[in-house]
Coordinates of C-alpha atoms and ligand atoms in Angstrom, one line a residue:
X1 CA 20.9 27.5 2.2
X2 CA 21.4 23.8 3.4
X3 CA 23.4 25.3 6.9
X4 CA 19.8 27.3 7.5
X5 CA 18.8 23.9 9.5
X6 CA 19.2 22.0 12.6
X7 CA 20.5 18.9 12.2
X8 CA 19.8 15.6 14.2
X9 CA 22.4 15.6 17.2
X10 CA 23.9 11.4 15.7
X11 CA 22.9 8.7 13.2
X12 CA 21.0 7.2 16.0
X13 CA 19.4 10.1 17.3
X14 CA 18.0 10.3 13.7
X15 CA 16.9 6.3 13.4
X16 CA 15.7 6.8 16.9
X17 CA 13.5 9.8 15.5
X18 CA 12.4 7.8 12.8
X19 CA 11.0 5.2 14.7
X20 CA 9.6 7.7 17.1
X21 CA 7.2 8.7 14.1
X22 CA 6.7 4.8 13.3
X23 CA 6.0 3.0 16.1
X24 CA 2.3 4.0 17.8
X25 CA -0.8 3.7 17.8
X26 CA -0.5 1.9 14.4
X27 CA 1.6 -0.8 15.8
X28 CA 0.0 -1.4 20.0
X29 CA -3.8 -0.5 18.6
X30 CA -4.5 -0.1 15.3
X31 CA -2.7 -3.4 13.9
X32 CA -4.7 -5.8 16.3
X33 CA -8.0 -4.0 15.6
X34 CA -7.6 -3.7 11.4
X35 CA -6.2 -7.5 11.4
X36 CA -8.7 -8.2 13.6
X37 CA -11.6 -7.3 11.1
X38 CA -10.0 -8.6 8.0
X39 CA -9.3 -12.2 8.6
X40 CA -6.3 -12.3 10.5
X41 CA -3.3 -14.2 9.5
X42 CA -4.0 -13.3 5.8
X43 CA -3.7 -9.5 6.3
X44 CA -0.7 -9.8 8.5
X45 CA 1.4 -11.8 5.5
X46 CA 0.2 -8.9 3.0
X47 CA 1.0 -6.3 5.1
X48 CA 4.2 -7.6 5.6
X49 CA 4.8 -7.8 2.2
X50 CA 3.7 -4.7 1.5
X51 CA 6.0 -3.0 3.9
X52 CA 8.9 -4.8 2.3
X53 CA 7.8 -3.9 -1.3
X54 CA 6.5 -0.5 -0.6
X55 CA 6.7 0.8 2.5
X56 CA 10.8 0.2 3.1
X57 CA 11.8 1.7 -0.8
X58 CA 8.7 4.4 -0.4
X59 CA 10.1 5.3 2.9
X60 CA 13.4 5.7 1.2
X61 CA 12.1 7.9 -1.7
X62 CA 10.4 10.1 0.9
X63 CA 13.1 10.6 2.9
X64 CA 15.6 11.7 0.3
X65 CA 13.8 13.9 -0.9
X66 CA 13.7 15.9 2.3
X67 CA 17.1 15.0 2.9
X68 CA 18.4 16.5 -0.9
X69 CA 15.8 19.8 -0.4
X70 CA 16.9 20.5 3.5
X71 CA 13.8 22.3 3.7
X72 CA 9.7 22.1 4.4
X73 CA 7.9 19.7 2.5
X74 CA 6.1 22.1 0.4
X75 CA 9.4 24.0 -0.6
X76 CA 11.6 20.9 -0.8
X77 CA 9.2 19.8 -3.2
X78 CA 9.2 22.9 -5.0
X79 CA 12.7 23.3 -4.9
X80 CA 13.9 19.8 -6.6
X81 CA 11.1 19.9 -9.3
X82 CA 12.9 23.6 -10.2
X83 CA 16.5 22.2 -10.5
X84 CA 15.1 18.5 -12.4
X85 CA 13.5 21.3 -14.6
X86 CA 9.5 19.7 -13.6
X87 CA 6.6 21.2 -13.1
X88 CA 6.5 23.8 -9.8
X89 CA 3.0 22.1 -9.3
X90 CA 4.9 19.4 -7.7
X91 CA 4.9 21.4 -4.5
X92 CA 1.4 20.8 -3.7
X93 CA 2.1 17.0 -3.0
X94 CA 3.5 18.8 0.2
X95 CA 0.0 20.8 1.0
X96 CA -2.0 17.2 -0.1
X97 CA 0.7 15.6 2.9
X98 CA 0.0 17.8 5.4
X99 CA -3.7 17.7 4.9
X100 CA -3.7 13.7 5.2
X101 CA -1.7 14.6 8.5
X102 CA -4.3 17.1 9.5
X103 CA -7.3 14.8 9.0
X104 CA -4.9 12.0 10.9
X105 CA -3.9 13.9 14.2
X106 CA -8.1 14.2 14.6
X107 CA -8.9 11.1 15.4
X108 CA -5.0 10.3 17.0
X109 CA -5.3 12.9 19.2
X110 CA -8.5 11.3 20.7
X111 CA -7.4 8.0 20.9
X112 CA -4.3 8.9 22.4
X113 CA -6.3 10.6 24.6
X114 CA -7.9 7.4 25.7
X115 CA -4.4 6.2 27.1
X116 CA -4.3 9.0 29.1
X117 CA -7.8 8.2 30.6
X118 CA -7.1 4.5 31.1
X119 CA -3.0 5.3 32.3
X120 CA -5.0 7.5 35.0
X121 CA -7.6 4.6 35.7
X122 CA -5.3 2.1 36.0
X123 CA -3.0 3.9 38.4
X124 CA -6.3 4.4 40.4
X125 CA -6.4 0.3 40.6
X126 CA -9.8 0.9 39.1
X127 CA -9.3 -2.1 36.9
X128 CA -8.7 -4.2 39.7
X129 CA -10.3 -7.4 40.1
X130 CA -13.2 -6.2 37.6
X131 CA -14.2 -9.0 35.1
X132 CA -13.6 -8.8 31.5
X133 CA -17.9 -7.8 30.6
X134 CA -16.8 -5.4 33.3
X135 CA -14.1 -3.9 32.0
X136 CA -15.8 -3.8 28.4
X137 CA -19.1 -2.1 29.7
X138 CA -16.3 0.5 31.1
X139 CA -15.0 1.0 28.1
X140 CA -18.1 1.5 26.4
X141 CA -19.6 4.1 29.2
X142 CA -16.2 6.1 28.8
X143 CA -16.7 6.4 24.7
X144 CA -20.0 7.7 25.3
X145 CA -18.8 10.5 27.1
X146 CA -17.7 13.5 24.9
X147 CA -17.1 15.6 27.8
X148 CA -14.0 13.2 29.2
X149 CA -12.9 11.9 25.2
X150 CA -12.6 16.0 24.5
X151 CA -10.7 16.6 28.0
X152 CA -8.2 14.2 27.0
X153 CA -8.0 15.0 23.1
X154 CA -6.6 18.5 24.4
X155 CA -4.8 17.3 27.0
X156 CA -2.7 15.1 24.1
X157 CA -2.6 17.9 21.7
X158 CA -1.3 20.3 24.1
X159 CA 1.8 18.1 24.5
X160 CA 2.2 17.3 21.2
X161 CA 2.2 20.9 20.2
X162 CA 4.1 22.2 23.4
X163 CA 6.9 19.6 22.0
X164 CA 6.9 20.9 18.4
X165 CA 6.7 24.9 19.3
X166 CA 10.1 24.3 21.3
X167 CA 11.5 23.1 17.6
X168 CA 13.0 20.4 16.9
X169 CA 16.4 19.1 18.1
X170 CA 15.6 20.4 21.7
X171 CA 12.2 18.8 21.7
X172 CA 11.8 15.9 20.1
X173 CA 15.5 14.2 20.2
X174 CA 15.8 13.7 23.9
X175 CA 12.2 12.2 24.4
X176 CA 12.7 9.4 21.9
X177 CA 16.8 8.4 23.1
X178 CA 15.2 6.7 26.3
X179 CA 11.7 5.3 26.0
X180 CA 11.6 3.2 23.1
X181 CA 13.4 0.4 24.2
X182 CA 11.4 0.2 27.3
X183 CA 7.8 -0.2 25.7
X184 CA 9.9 -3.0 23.6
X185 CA 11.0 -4.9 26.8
X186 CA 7.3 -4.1 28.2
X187 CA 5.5 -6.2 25.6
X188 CA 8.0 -9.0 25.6
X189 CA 7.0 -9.6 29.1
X190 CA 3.6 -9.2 27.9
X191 CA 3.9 -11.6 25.1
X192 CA 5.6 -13.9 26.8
X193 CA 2.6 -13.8 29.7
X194 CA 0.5 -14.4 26.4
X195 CA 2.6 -17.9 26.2
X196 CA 1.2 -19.2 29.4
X197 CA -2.9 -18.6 28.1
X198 CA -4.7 -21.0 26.6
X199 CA -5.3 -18.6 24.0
X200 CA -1.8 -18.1 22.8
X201 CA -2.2 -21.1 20.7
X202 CA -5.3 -20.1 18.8
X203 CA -4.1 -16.6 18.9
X204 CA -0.7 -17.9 16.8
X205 CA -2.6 -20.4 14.4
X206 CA -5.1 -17.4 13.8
X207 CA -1.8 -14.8 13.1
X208 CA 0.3 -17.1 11.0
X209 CA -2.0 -19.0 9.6
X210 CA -3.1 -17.4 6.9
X211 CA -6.5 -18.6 4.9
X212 CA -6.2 -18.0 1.4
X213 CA -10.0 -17.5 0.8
X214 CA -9.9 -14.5 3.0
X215 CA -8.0 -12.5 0.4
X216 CA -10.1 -10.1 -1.0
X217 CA -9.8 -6.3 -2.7
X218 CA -10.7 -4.7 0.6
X219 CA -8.4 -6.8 2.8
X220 CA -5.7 -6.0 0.4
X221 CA -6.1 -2.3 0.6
X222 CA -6.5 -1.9 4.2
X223 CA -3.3 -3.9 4.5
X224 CA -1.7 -1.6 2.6
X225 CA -2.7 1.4 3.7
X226 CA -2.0 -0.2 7.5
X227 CA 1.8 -0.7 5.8
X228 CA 2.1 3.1 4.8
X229 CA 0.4 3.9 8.0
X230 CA 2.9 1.8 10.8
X231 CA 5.6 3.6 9.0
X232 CA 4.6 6.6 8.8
X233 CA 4.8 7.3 5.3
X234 CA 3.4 8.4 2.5
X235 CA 2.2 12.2 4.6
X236 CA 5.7 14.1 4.0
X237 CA 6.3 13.5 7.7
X238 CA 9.1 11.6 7.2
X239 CA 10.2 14.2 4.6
X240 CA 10.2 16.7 7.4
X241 CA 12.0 14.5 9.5
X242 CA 14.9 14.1 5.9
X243 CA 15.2 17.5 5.9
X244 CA 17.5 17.1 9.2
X245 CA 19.7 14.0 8.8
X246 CA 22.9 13.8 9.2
X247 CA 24.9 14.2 6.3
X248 CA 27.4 10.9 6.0
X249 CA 24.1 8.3 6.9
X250 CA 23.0 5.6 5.1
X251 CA 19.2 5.7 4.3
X252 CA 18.7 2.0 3.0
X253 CA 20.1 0.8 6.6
X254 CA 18.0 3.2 8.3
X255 CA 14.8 2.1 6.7
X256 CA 15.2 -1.2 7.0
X257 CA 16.1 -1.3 10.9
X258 CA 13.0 0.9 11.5
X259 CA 10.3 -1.8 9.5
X260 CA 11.8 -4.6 11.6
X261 CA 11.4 -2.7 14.7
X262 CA 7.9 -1.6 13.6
X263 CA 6.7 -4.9 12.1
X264 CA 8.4 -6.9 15.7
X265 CA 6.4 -4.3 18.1
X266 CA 3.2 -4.9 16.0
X267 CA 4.0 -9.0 15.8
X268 CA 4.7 -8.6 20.2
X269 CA 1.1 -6.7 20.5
X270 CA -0.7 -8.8 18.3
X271 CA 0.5 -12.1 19.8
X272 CA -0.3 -10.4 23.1
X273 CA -3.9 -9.1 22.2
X274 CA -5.1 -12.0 20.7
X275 CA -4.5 -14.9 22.9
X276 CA -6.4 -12.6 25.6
X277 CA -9.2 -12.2 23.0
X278 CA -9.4 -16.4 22.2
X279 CA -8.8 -16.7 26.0
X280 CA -11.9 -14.6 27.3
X281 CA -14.4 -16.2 23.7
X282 CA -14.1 -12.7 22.7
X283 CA -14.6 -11.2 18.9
X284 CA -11.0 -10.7 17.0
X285 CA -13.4 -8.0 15.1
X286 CA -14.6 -6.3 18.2
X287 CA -13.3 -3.2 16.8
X288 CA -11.4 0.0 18.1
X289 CA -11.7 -1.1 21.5
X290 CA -9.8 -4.3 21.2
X291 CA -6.9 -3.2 22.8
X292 CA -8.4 -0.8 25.3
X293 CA -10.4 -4.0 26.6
X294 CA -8.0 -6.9 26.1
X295 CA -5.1 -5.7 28.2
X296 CA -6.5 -4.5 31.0
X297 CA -7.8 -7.7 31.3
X298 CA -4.5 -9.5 30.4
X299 CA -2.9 -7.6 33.4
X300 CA -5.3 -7.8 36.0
X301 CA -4.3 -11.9 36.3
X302 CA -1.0 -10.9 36.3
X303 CA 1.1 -10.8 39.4
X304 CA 1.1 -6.7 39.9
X305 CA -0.9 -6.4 37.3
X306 CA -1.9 -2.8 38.2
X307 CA 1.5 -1.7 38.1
X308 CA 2.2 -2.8 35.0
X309 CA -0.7 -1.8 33.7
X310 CA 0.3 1.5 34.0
X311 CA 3.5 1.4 33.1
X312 CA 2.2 0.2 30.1
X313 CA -0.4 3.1 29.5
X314 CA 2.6 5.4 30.1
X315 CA 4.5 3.7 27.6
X316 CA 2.2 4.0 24.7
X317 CA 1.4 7.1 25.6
X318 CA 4.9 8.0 24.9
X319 CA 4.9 5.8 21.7
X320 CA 1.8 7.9 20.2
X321 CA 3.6 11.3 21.5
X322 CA 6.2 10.8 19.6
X323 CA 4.1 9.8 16.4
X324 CA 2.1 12.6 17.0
X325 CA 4.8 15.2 17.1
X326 CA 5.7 13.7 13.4
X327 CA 2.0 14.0 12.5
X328 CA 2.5 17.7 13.2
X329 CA 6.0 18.4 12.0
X330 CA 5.0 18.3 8.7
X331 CA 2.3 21.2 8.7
X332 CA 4.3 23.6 10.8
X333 CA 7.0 23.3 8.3
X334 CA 4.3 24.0 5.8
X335 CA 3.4 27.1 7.6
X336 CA 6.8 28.5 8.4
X337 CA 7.7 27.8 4.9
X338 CA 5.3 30.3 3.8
X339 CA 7.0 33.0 6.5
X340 CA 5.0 32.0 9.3
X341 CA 6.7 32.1 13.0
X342 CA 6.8 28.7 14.8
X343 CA 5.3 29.6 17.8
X344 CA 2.2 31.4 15.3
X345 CA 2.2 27.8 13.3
X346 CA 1.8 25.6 16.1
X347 CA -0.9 27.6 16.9
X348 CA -2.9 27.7 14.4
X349 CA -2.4 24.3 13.2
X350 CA -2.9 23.0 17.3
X351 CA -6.5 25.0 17.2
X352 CA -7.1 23.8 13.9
X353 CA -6.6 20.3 14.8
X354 CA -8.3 20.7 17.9
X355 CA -11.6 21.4 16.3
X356 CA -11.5 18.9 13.6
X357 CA -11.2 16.3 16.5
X358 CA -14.1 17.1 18.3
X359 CA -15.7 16.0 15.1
X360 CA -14.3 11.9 15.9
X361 CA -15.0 12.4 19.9
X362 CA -18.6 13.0 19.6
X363 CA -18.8 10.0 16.8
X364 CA -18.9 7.5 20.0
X365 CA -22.6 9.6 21.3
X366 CA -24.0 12.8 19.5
X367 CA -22.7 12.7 16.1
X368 CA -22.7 8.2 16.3
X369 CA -25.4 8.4 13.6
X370 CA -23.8 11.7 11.5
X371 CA -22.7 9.7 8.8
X372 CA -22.2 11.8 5.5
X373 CA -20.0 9.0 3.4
X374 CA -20.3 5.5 2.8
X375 CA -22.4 5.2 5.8
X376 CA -19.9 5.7 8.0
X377 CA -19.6 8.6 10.6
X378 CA -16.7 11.0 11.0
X379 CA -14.2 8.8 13.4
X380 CA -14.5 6.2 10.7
X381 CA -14.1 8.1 8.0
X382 CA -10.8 9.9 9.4
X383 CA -9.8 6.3 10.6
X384 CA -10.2 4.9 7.4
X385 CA -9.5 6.7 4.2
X386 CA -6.7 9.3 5.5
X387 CA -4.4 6.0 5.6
X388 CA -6.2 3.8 3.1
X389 CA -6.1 6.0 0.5
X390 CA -4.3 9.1 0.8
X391 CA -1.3 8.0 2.5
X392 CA -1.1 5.2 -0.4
X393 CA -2.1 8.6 -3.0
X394 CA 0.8 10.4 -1.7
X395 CA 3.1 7.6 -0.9
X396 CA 2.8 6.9 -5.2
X397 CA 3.5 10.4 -6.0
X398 CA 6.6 10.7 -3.8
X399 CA 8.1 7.6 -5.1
X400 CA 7.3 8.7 -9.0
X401 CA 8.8 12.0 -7.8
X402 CA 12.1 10.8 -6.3
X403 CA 12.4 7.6 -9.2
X404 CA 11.1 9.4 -12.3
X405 CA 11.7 13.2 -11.5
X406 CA 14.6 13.9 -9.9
X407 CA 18.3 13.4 -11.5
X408 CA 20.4 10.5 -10.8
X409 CA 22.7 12.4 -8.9
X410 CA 21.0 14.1 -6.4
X411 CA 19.0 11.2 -5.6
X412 CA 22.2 8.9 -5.1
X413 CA 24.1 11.6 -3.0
X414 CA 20.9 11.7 -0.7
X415 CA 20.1 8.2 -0.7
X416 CA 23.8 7.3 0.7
X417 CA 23.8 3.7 -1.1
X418 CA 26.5 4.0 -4.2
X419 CA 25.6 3.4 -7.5
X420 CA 24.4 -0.1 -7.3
X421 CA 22.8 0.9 -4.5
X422 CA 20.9 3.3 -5.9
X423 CA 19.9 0.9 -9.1
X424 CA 18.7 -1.1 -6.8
X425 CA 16.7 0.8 -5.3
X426 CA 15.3 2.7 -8.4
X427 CA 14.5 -0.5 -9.8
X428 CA 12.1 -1.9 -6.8
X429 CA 10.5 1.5 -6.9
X430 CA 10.0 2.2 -10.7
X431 CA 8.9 -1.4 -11.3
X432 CA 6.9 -2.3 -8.3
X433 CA 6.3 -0.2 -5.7
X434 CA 4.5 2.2 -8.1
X435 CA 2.7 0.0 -10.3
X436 CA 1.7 -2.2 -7.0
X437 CA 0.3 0.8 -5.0
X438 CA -1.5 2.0 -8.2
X439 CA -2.8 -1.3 -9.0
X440 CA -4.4 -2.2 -5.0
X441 CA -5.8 1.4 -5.1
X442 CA -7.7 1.0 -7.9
X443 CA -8.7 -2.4 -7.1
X444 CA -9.8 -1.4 -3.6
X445 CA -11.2 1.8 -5.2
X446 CA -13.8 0.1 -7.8
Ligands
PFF1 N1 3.2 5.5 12.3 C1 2.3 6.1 13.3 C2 1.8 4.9 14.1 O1 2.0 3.8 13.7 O2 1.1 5.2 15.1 C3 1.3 6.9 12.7 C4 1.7 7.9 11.7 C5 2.7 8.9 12.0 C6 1.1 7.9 10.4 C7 3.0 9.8 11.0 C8 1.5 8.8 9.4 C9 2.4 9.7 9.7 F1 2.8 10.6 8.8

């Protein structure tokens, strides 16, 4: 049964892949934004923690699991709990995945949709030589249109699903080879141009520095989800992605390489974003639109600013495609698991999403004020728990499942580490990564 699949084309093509689903919106937009309302420096150094304690051992667990079932999540899942002689209920982990997924690629189909708006904008100059209360009032007019947020929601989402329908080796591999080194390159200018502000040192003291006093339950939960979130784990997405690697890779070298990449792309943003935000006096807590408002103004005093401006836009555009298509991967599988066809899958899981995002564009006008949990409306609801608390939910689950459940032998073979390897990792996962993540939920949960 384990020929049945396509496999990635090289090791690299599959740590390439991998990265692809990390690096995105989490890392250019949502890092800046969530650090930006919880103190700073003290969520970066527990978020960095975090991914070294849980994300990089979780991301492991998840993986192997795909990797040792060569199949959907759902029947993966199902598969391994048969042959460790568990319960078949294990399977559903997969369904709880690609519902988290679901209620994800809402609101990241609409945001992503806002790079598409401002990559057109700023290839239309319109950004030129506008001030930053300019720039911010812009910002502001184009979230209170649902008409344009909707336009480029589909827009996304018909790329995304265009790229998954035409399965996986043809679609996905080839994208991720070229691009991701570029957006790297791109934000090292851009952080070195951060150097030269007279923000960059407020921006670095108020990254690194951490205050211990700002250390609260909350801050520790939102790091951590923001840890399982950056690296894409804790959905089953990953474990989609397992499903095809190569059979003589190592998985603990994999991992890692992909967190440093993640966390350094997050670091180049931040450094970026912030010293434009101390810079112009503005709030580090201004919210989702921190990015969308900081860079434009970063580049327009650069020298072809404009330009790179877009290149930029095109760039993360490409980062969050790529994320996206790892977003869906999981729920196709799902479907074609059950005897679906891919092209029917995509479908219905495209429309599906579709809908469910309309829900987060209109949060910015119409439905601002819907606000059915914790006073919050329905972009910050999707924004929030999804990777708070159910990517952190499933992320424990996997981990018990691949350090608990399944037999020594099948977990060493998949992991590709040797034996002491493989204690190594068993260890780290049995004795913190599960009781740690259990511990901050709770705490963040009461
Ligand atoms: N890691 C992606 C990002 O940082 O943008 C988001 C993501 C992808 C989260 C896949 C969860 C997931 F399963």
């Amino acid at each position: 049964m384990s020929e049945t699949l396509e496999r990635w084309g090289s090791k690299r093509a599959f740590i390439l892949a991998i990265s692809g689903a990390a690096v995105g919106l989490g890392n250019i937009w949502r890092f800046p934004y969530v650090a930006g309302e919880n103190g700073g420096a003290a969520f970066l150094l527990i978020y960095v923690a975090f991914v070294l304690l849980l994300g990089i051992p979780v991301m492991m667990a998840e993986i192997l699991i795909g990797r040792a079932g060569r199949r959907g999540p759902l029947q993966a899942l199902g598969t391994l709990a048969a042959e460790a002689g568990a319960s078949k209920h294990w399977r559903w982990l997969g369904l709880f995945g690609a519902f988290t997924v679901f209620c994800i690629l809402s609101f990241y189909s609409v945001v992503s949709g806002w790079s598409i708006e401002f990559l057109v904008a700023s290839i239309n100059g319109q950004f030129n030589g506008a001030t930053a209360a300019e720039i911010g009032a812009g910002f502001d007019a184009f979230l209170a249109s649902p008409g344009l947020l909707i336009f480029n929601h589909s827009l996304f989402l018909f790329m995304t699903m265009t790229v998954v329908a035409a399965g996986v080796a043809k679609g996905l591999e080839r994208l991720n080879n070229l691009l991701m080194p570029l957006l790297y390159v791109l934000l090292l200018l851009l952080a070195g141009y951060a150097a030269t502000t007279e923000g960059f040192s407020t921006a670095l003291m108020w990254l690194f520095l951490p205050s211990f006093e700002a250390i609260t339950p909350t801050v520790v939960l939102h790091a951590m989800g923001h840890a399982f979130f950056t690296l894409a784990v804790g959905a089953c997405a990953l474990m989609a992605y397992g499903a095809y690697m190569p059979e003589e890779q190592s998985l603990p070298k994999a991992a890692f390489a992909v967190a440093v990449l993640d966390i350094s792309v997050a670091l180049l943003a931040g450094i970026a974003i912030f010293s434009v935000v101390f810079a112009q006096g503005m709030d580090p807590a201004e919210g989702p639109g921190l990015m969308f408002v900081t860079l434009p103004i970063a580049f327009s005093e650069l020298p072809g600013g404009a330009f790179w401006l877009s290149v930029f836009f095109l760039l993360l555009l490409l980062a969050t495609w790529t994320s996206a298509i790892n977003l869906a991967e999981p729920m196709v599988a799902t479907l074609q698991g059950l005897g679906l066809r891919r092209s029917m899958a995509t479908a219905i899981i495209a429309l599906s999403v579709w809908l469910m995002g309309l829900l987060s564009a209109f949060s910015f006008s119409t439905l601002a004020e819907f606000q059915p949990l914790f006073g919050r409306n329905i972009f910050e609801l999707v924004s929030s728990i999804p990777p708070d608390i159910f990517l952190p939910l499933g992320g424990l689950m996997i981990a018990t499942f691949a350090a608990w459940i399944m037999p020594q032998k099948r977990v060493m073979k998949a992991l590709g580490a040797g034996e002491s390897g493989y204690l190594l990792w068993r260890n780290i996962v049995r004795w913190v990564s599960i009781p740690l993540t259990f511990i901050v939920l709770l705490g963040g949960l009461l």
